[in-house]
Tab-separated table of C-alpha atoms in Angstrom:
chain	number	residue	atom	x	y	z
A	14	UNK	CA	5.845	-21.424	-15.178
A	15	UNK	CA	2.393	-21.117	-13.807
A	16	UNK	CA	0.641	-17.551	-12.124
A	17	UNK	CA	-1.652	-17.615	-9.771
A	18	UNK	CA	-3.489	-14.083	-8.894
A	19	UNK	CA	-5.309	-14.174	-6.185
A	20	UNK	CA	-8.593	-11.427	-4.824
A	21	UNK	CA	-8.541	-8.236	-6.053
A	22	UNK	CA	-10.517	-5.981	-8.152
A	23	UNK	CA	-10.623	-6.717	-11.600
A	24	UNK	CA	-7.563	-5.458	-12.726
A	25	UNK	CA	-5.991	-9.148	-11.969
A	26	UNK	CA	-8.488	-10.496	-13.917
A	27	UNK	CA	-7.227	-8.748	-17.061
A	28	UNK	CA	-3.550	-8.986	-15.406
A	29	UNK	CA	-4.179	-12.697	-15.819
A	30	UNK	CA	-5.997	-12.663	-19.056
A	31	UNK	CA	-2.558	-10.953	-20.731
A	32	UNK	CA	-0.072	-13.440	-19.363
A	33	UNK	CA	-2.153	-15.914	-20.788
A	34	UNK	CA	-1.784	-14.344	-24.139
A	35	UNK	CA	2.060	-14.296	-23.829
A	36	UNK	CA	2.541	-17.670	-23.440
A	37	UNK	CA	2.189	-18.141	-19.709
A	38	UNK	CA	-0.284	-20.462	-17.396
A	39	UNK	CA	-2.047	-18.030	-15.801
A	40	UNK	CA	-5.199	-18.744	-13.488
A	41	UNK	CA	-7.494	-16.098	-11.489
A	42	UNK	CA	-8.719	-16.892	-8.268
A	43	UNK	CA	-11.473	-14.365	-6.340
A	44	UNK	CA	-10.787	-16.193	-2.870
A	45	UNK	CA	-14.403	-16.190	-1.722
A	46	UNK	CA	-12.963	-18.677	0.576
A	47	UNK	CA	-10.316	-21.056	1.361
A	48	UNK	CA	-10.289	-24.657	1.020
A	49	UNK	CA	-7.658	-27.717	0.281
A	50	UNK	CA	-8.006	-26.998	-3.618
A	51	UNK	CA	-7.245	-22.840	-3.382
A	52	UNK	CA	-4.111	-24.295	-1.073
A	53	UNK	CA	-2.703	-27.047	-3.474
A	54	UNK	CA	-3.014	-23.760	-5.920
A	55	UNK	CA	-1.231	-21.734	-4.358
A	56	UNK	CA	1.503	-24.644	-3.419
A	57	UNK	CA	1.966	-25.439	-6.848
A	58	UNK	CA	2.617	-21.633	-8.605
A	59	UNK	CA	5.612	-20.289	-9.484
A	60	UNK	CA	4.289	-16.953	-9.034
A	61	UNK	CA	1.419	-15.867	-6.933
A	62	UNK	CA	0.003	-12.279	-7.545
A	63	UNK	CA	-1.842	-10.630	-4.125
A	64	UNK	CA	-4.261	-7.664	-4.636
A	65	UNK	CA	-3.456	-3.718	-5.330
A	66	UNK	CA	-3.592	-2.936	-2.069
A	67	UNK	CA	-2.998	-6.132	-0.782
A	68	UNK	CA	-5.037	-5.250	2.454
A	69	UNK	CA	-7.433	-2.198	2.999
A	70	UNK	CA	-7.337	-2.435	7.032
A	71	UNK	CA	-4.024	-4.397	7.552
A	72	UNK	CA	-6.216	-7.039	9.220
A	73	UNK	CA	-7.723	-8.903	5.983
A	74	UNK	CA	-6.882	-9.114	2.119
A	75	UNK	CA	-8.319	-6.727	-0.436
A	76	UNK	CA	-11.178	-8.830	-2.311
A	77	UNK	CA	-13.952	-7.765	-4.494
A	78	UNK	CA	-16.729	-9.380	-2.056
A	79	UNK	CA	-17.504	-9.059	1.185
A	80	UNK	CA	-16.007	-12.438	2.537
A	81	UNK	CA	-12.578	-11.845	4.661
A	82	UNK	CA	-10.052	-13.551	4.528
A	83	UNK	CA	-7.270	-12.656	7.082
A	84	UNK	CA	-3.565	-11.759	5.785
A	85	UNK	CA	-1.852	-14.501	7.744
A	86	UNK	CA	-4.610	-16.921	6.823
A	87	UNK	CA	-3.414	-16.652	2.709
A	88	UNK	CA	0.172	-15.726	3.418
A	89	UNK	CA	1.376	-18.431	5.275
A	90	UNK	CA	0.289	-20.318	2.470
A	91	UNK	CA	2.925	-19.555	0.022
A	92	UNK	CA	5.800	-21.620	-0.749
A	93	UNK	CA	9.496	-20.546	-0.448
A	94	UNK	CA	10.139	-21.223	-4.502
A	95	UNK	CA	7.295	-18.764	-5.327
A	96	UNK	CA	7.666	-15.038	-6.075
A	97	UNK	CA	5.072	-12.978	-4.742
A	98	UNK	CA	3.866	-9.766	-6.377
A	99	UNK	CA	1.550	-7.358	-5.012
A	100	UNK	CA	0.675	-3.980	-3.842
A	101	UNK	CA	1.660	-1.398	-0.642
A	102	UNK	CA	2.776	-4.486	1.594
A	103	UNK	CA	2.702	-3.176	5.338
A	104	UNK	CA	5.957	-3.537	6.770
A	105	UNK	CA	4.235	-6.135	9.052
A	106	UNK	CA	3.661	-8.091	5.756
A	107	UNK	CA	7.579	-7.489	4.181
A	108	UNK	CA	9.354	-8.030	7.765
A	109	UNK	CA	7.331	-11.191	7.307
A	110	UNK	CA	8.240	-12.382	4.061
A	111	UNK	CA	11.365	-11.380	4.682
A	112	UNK	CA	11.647	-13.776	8.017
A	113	UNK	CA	10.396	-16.748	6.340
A	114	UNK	CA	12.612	-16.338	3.532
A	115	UNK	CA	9.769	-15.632	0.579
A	116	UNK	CA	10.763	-13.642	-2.194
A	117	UNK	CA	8.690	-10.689	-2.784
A	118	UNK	CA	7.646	-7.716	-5.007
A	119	UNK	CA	6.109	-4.851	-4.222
A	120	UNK	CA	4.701	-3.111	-7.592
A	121	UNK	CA	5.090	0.000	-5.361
A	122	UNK	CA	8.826	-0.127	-4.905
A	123	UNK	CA	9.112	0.183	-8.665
A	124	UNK	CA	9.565	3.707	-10.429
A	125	UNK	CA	8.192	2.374	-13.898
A	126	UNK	CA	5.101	1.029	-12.256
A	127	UNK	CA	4.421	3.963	-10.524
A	128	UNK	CA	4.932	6.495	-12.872
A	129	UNK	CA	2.275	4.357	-15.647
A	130	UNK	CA	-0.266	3.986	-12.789
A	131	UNK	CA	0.492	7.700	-12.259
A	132	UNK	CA	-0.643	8.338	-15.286
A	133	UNK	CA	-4.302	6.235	-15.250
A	134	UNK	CA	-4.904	8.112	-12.278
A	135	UNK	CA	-3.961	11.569	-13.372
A	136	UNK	CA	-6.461	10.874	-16.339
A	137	UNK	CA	-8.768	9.076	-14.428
A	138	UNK	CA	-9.348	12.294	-12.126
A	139	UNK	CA	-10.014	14.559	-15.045
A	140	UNK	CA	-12.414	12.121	-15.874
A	141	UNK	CA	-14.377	12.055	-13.122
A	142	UNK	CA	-13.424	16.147	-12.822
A	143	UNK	CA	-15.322	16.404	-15.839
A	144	UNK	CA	-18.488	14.756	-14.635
A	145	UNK	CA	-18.843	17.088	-11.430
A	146	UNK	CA	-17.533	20.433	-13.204
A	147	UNK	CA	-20.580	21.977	-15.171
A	148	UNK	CA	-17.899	24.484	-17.318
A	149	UNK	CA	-15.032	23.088	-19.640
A	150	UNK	CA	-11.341	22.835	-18.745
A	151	UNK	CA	-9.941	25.163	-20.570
A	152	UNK	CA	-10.134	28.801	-19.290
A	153	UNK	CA	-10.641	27.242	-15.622
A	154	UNK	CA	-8.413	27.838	-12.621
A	155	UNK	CA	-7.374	24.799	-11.365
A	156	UNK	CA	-5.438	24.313	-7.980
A	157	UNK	CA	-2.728	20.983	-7.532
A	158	UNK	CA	-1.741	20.183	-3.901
A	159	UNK	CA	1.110	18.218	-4.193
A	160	UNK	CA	3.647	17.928	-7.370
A	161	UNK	CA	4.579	14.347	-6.750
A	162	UNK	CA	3.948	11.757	-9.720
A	163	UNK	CA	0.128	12.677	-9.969
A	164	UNK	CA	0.499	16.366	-8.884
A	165	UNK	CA	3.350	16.416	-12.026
A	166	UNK	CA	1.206	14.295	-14.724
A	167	UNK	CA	-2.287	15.985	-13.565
A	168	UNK	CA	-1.083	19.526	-14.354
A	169	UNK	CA	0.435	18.998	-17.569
A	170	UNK	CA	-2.650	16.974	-19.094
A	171	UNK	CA	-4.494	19.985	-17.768
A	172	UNK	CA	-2.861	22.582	-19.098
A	173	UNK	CA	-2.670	20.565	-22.300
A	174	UNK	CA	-6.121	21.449	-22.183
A	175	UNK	CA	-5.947	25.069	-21.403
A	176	UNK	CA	-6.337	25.238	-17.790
A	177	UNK	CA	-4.728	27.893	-15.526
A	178	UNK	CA	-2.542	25.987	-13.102
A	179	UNK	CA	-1.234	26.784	-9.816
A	180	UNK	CA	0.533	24.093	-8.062
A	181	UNK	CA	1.359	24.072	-4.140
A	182	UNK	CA	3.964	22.761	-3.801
A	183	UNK	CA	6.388	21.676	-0.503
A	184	UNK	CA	9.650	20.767	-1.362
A	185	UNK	CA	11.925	23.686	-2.782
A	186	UNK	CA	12.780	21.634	-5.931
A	187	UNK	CA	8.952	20.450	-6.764
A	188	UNK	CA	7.904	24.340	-6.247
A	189	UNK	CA	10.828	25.423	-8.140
A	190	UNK	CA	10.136	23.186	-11.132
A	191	UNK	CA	6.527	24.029	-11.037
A	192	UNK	CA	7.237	27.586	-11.942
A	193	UNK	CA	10.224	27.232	-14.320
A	194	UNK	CA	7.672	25.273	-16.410
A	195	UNK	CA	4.898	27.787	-16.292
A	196	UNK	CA	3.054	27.172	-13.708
A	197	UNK	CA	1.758	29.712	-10.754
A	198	UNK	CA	3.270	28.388	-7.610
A	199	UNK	CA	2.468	28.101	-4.090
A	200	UNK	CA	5.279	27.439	-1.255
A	201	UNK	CA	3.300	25.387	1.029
A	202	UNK	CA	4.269	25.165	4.414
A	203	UNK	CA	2.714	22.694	7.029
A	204	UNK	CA	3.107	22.273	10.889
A	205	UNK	CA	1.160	19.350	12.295
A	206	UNK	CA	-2.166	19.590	10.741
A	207	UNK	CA	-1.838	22.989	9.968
A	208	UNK	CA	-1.074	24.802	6.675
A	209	UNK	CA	-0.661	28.014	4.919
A	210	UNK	CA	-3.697	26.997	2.297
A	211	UNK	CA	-5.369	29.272	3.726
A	212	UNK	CA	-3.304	32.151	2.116
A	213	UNK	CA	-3.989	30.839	-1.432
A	214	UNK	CA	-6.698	32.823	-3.651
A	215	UNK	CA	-10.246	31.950	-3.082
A	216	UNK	CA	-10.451	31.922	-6.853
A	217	UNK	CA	-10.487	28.243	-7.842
A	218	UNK	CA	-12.513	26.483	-9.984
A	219	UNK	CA	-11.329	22.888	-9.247
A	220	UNK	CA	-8.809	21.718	-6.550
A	221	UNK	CA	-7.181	18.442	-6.487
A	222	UNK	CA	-5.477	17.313	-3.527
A	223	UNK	CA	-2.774	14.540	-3.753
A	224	UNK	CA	-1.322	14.778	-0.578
A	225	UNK	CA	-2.402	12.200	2.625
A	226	UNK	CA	-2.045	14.471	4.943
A	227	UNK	CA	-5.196	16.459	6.786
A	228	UNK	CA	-3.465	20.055	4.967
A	229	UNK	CA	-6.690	21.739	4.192
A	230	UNK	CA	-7.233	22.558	7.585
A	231	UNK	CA	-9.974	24.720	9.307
A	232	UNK	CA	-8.305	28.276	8.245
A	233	UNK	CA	-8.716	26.694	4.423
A	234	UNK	CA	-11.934	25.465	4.689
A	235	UNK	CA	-14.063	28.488	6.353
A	236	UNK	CA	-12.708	30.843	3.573
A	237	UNK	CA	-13.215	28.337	0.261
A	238	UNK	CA	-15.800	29.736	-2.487
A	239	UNK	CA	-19.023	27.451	-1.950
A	240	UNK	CA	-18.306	26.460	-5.876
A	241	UNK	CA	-15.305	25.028	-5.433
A	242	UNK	CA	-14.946	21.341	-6.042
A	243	UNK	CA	-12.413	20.086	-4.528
A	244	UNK	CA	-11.317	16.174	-5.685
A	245	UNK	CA	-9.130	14.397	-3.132
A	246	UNK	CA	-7.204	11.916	-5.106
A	247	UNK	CA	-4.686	10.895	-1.543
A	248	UNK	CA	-4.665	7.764	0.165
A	249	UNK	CA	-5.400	7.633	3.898
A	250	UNK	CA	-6.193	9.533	5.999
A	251	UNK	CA	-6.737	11.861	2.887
A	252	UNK	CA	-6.876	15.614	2.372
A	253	UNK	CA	-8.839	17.117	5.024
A	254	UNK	CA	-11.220	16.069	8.108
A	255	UNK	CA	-14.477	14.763	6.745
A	256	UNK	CA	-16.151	16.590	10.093
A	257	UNK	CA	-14.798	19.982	8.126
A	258	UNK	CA	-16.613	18.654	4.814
A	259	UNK	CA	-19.817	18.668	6.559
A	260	UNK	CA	-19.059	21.530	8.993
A	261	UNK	CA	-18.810	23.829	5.890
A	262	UNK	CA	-20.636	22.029	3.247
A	263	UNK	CA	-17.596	21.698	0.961
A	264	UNK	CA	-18.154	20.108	-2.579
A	265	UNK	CA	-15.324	17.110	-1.624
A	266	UNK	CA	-15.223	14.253	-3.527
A	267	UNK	CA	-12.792	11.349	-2.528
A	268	UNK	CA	-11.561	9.709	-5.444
A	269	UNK	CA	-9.251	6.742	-4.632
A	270	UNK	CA	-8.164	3.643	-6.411
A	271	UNK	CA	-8.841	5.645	-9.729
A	272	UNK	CA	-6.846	2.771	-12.073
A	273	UNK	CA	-8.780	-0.004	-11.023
A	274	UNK	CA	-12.240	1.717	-11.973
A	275	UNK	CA	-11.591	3.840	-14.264
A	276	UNK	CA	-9.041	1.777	-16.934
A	277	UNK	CA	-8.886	-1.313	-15.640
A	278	UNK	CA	-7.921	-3.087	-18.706
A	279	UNK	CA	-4.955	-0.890	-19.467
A	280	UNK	CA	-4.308	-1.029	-15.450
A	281	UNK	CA	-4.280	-4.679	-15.753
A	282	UNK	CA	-1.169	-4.396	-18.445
A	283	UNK	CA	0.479	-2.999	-15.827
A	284	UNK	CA	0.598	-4.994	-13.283
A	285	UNK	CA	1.130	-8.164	-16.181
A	286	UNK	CA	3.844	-6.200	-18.135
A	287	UNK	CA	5.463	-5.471	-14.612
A	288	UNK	CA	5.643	-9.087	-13.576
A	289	UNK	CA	7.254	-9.668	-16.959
A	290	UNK	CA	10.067	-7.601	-16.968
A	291	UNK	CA	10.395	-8.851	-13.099
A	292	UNK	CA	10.503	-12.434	-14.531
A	293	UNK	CA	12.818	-11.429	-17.136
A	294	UNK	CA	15.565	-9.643	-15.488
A	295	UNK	CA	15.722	-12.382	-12.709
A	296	UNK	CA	16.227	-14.967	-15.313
A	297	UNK	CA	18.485	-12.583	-17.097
């Protein structure tokens, strides 16, 4: 069985590096361009690996360079008797694969995969946290928007470390849960791009936002303590309006793609163990 993992950041360098150490003929390619040797590659893998996102823009593939390389340009590429793996496919992309009859994988669609890279990124934000915050963790108030997979991993590593949480939360059952286990909770309501943030206590030492959705709206922004740092850890279009950010000189940090730079190695295993078990239970 030969892998092929192709662009990326360097977590499919280390993807590659453990298949190769359990037995199986892996090869990393960065795609800094195309030619007939990339393409006889890719023809002759079993399993092809795409990038974590696969595409930033939903116009070209997610590389480490600055080179582009168009999605149709690689995807058209792969063979019918390869499995392809990779992250946040557009529906564009799946409708695609779907149409020419290419089995795929989105890590994405997985529950295992996204609860472990869950976890890198819920650590990886107190990381970075901890660079911008000039106090310790414990004793701090610390606000979570959002009690999804990060929201629910963030605030229990925090208040493992003796953080005051308060979590706003959406859904009845996330709030719900939030406060049987001890944390303050906020029912957060939202209409358009408009929120009830605003009524939350101007108190907070550190907010993380986890939510893609523009829910700290003008009302939150004019009343937020100037010390405040708030961390947006959501994909796009992120947390809040980055005209508002400047508009009210907000300490707003965009975090994103926390696994890849922060524990690559271990965010590597991931991906590697994932196509494993993948491998496994279809030949199971």
């Amino acid at each position: 069985m030969k892998a092929l993992f192709l662009g990326g950041d360097v977590r499919q360098k280390y993807a590659c590096e453990y298949l190769i150490k359990n037995n199986i003929d892996a090869e990393y390619e960065s795609l800094d361009h195309i030619d007939d040797v990339v393409k006889m590659k890719i023809k002759g893998a079993d399993i092809i690996a795409l990038p974590i996102p696969f595409s930033r823009d939903e116009i070209n593939v997610n590389l480490s360079m600055q080179n582009k390389i168009r999605i149709y340009d690689l995807i058209s590429l792969i063979n019918r008797e390869s499995i392809t793996f990779g992250g946040q496919f557009s529906k564009e992309v799946k409708d695609y694969f779907i149409s020419h009859n290419i089995t795929y994988i989105d890590y994405f669609d997985i529950e295992a995969f996204q609860i472990q890279n869950a976890l890198l990124s819920a650590e990886g934000a107190i990381y970075y946290a901890k660079q911008k915050f000039q106090r310790c963790i414990y004793g701090s108030e610390i606000a979570i928007l959002g009690f999804g997979r990060i929201g629910k991993i963030l605030a229990y590593l925090l208040h493992l470390q003796g953080a005051k949480i308060t979590v706003c939360a959406r859904k009845d059952s996330d709030f719900t849960w939030s406060r049987l286990i001890g944390f303050n909770g906020v029912k957060m309501k939202i209409s358009g791009n408009m929120s009830n943030l605003n009524l939350i206590d101007n108190k907070y030492d550190i907010i993380f936002n986890t939510i893609p959705s523009w829910i700290m709206d003008e009302e939150f922004a004019k009343r937020k303590n100037s010390n405040t740092i708030i961390i947006d850890l959501a994909s796009h279009p992120f947390g809040i309006d980055e005209k508002l950010v400047s508009k009210y000189n907000l300490v707003y940090y965009r975090e994103t793609g926390i696994p890849g730079r922060y524990a690559p190695e271990s965010a590597g295993e991931i991906i590697a163990t994932t196509i494993l078990n993948n491998i496994n239970n279809m030949e199971g």
